[in-house]
PDB file of C-alpha atoms in Angstrom:
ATOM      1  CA  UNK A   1      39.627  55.497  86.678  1.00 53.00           C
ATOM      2  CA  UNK A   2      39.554  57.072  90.618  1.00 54.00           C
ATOM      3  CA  UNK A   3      35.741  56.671  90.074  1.00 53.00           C
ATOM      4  CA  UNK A   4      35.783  53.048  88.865  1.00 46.00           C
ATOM      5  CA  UNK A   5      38.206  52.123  91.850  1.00 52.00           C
ATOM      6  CA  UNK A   6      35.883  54.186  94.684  1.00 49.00           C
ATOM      7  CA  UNK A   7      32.673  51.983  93.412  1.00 53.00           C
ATOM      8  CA  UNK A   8      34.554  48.744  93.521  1.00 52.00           C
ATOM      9  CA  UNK A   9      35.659  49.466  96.891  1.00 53.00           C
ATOM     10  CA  UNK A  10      31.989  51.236  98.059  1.00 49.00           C
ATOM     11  CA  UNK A  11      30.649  47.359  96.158  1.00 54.00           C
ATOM     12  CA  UNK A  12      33.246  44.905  98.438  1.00 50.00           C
ATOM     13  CA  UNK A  13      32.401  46.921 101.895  1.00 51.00           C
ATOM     14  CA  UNK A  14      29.089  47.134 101.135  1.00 58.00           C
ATOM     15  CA  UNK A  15      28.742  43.209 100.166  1.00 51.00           C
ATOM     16  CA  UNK A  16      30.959  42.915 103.382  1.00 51.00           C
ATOM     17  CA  UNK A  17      28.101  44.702 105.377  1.00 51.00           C
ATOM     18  CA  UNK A  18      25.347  43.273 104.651  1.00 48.00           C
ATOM     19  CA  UNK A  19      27.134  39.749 105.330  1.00 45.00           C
ATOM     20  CA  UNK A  20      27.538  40.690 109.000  1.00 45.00           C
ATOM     21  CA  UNK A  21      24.348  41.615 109.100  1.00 45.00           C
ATOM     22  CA  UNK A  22      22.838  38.545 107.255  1.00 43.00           C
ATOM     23  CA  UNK A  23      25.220  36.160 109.772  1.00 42.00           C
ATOM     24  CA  UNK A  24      23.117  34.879 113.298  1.00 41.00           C
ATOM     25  CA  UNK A  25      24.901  36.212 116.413  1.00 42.00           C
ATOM     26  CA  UNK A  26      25.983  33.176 118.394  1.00 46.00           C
ATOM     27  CA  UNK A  27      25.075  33.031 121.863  1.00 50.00           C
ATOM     28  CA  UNK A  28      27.945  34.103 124.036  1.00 51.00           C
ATOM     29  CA  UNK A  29      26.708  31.305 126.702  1.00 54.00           C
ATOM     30  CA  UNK A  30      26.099  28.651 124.171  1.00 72.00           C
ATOM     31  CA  UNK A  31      26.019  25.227 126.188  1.00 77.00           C
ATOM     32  CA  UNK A  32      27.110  22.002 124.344  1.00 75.00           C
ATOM     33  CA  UNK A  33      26.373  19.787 127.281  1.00 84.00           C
ATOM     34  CA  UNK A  34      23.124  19.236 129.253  1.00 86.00           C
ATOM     35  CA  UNK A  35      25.691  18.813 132.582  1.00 86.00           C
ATOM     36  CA  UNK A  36      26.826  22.348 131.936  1.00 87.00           C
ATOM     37  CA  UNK A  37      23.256  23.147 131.782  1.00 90.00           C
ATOM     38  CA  UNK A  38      22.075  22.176 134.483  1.00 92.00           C
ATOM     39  CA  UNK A  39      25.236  24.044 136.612  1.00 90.00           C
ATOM     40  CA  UNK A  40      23.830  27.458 134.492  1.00 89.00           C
ATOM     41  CA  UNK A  41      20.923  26.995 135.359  1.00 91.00           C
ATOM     42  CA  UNK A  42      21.239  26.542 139.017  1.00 92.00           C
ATOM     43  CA  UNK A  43      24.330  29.470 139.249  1.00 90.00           C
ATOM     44  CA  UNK A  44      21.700  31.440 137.749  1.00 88.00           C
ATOM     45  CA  UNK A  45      18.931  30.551 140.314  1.00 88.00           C
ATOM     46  CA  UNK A  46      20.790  30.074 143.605  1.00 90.00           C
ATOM     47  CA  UNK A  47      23.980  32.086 143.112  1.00 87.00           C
ATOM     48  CA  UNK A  48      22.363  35.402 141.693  1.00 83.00           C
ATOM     49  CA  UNK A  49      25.139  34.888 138.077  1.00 82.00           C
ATOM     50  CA  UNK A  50      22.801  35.710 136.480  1.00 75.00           C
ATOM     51  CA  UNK A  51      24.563  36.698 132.656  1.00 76.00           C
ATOM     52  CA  UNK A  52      23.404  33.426 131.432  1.00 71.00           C
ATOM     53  CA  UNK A  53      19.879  33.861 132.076  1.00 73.00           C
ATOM     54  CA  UNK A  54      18.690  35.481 128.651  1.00 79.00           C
ATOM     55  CA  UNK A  55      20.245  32.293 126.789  1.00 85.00           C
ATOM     56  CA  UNK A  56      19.872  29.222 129.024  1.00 89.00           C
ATOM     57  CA  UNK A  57      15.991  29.534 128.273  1.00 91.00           C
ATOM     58  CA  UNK A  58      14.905  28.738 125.126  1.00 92.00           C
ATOM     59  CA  UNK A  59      12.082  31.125 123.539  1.00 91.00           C
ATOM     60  CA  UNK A  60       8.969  28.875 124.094  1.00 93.00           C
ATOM     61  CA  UNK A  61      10.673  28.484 127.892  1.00 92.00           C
ATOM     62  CA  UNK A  62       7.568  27.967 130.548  1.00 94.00           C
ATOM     63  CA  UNK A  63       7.819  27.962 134.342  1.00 93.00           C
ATOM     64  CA  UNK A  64       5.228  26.402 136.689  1.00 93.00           C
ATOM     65  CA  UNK A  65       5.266  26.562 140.243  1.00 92.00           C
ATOM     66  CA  UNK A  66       3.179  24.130 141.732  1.00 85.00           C
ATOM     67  CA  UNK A  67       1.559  24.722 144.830  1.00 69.00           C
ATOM     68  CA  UNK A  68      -1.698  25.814 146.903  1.00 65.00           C
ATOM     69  CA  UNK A  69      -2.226  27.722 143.826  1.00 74.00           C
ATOM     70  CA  UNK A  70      -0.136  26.533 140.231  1.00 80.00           C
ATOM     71  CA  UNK A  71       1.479  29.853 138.087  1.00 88.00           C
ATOM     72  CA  UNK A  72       2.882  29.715 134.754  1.00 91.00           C
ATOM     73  CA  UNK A  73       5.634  32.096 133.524  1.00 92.00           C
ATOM     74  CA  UNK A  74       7.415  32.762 130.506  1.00 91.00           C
ATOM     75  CA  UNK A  75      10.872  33.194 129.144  1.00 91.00           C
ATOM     76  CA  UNK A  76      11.038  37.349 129.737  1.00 92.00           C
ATOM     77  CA  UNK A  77       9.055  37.205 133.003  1.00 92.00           C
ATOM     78  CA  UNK A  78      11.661  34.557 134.536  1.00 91.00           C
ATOM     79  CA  UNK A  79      14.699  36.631 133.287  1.00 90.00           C
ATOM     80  CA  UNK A  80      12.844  40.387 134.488  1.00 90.00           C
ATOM     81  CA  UNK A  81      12.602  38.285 138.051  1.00 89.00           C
ATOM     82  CA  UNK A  82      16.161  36.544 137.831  1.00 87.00           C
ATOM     83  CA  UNK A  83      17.772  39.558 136.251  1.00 87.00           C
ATOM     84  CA  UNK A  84      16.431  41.651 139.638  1.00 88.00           C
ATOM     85  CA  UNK A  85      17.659  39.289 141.945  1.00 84.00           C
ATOM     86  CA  UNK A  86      21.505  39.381 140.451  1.00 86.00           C
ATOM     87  CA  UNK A  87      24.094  38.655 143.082  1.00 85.00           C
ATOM     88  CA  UNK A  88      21.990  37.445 145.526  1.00 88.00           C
ATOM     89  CA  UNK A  89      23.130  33.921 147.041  1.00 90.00           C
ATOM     90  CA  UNK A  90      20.185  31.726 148.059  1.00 90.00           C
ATOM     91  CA  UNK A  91      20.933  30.471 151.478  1.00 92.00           C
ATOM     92  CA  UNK A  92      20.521  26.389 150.221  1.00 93.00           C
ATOM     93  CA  UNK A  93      22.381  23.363 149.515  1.00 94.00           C
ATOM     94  CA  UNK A  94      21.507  22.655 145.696  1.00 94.00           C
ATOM     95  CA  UNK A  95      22.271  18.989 143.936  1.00 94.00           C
ATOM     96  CA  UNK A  96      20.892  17.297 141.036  1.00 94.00           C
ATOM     97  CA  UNK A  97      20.334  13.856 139.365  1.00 96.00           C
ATOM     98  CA  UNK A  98      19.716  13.602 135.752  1.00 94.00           C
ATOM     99  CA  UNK A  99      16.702  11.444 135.030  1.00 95.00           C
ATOM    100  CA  UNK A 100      16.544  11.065 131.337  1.00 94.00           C
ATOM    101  CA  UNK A 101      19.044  11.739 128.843  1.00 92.00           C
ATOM    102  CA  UNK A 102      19.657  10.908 124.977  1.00 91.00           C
ATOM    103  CA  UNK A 103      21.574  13.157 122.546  1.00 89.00           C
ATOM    104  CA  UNK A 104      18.902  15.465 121.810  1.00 92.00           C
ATOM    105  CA  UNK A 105      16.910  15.463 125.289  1.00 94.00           C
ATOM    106  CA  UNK A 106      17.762  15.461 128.858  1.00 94.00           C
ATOM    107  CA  UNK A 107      15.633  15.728 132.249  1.00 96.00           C
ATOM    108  CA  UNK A 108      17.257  16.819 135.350  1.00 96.00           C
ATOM    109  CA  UNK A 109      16.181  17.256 138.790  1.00 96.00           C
ATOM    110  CA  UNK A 110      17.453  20.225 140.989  1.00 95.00           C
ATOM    111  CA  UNK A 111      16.930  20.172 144.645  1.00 96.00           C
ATOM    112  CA  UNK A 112      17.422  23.675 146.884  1.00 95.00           C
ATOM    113  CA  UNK A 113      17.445  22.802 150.172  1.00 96.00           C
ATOM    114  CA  UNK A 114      16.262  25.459 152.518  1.00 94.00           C
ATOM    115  CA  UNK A 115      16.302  25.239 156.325  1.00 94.00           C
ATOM    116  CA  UNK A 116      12.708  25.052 156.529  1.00 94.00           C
ATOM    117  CA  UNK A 117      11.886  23.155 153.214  1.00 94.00           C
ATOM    118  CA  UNK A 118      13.064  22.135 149.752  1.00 95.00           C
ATOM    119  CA  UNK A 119      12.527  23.322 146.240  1.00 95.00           C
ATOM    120  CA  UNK A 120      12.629  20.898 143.756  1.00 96.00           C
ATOM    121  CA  UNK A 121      12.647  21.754 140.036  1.00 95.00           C
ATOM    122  CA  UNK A 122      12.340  19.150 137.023  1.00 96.00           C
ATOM    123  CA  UNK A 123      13.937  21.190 134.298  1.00 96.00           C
ATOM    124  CA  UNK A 124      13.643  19.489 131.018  1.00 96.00           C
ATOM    125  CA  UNK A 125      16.569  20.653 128.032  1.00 94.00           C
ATOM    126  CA  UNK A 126      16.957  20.005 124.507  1.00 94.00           C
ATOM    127  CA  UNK A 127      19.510  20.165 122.357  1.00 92.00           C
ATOM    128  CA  UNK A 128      18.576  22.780 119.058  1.00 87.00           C
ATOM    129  CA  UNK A 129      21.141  24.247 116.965  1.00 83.00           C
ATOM    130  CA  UNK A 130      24.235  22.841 118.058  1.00 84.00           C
ATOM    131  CA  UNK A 131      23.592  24.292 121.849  1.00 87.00           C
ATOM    132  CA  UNK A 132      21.532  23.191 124.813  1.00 92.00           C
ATOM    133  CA  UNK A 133      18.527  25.042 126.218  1.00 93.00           C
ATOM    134  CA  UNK A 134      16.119  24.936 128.829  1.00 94.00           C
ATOM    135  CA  UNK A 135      12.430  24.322 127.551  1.00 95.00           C
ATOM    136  CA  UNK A 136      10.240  24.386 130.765  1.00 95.00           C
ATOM    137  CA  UNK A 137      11.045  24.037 134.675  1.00 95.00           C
ATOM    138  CA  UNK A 138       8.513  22.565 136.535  1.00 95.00           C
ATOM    139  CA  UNK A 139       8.877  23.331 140.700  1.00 94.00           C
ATOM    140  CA  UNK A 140       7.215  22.246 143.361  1.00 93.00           C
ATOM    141  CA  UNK A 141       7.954  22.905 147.155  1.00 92.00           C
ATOM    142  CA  UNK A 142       8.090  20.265 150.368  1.00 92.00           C
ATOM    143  CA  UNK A 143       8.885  20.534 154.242  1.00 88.00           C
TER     144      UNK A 143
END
């Protein structure tokens, strides 16, 4: 009988286990509003917060910088770069003005004025799994 009752209890946690295992982990920044987004995302650039950074970008995320010469970067080479500049405040004014939105789709643009010139990045977000991310952040620079 003890053994019959120690394998029914070894079954339930062991069905209990692999159920937490089999569950997805929920972001703990998931973002259910492009708005909110958008103030992540530009916390995380100008205001060094950057917690958020690993799940404001979506996996496929791509940066491009145009300028004299265009780069591209992806998702873990923005976060390596954001992740090393944590805490440090941009010296800008930063504003935005969504462009485009519908419910599963929203462009943004994100303006960092600096003394000498402004950054302006055209983030574009979608809306997958219930939570918003940032696909791909386009910047270019202007005096």
């Amino acid at each position: 009988m003890q053994n019959l009752i120690k394998i029914i209890t070894a079954s339930v946690l062991m069905a209990f286990s692999f159920n937490s295992f089999a569950t997805e982990k929920e972001s703990p920044a998931k973002i259910t509003k492009a708005v909110n987004l958008v103030d992540a995302y530009i916390e995380t650039a100008t205001l060094g917060k950057t917690a958020k950074g690993e799940y404001i970008f979506a996996d496929h995320f791509q940066h491009r910088v145009n300028g004299s010469k265009s780069q591209n970067f992806n998702k873990k080479q923005v976060v390596k770069f954001l992740s090393a500049q944590e805490g440090y405040v941009q010296n800008c004014a930063s504003s935005y003005q969504i462009i485009e939105s519908d419910s599963n789709y929203t462009i943004a643009k994100v303006q960092m004025k600096y003394d000498n010139f402004t950054r302006t990045d055209y983030v574009t977000m979608t809306l997958a799994n219930d939570a918003w991310q940032i696909d791909q952040v386009v910047t270019s620079y202007s005096n």
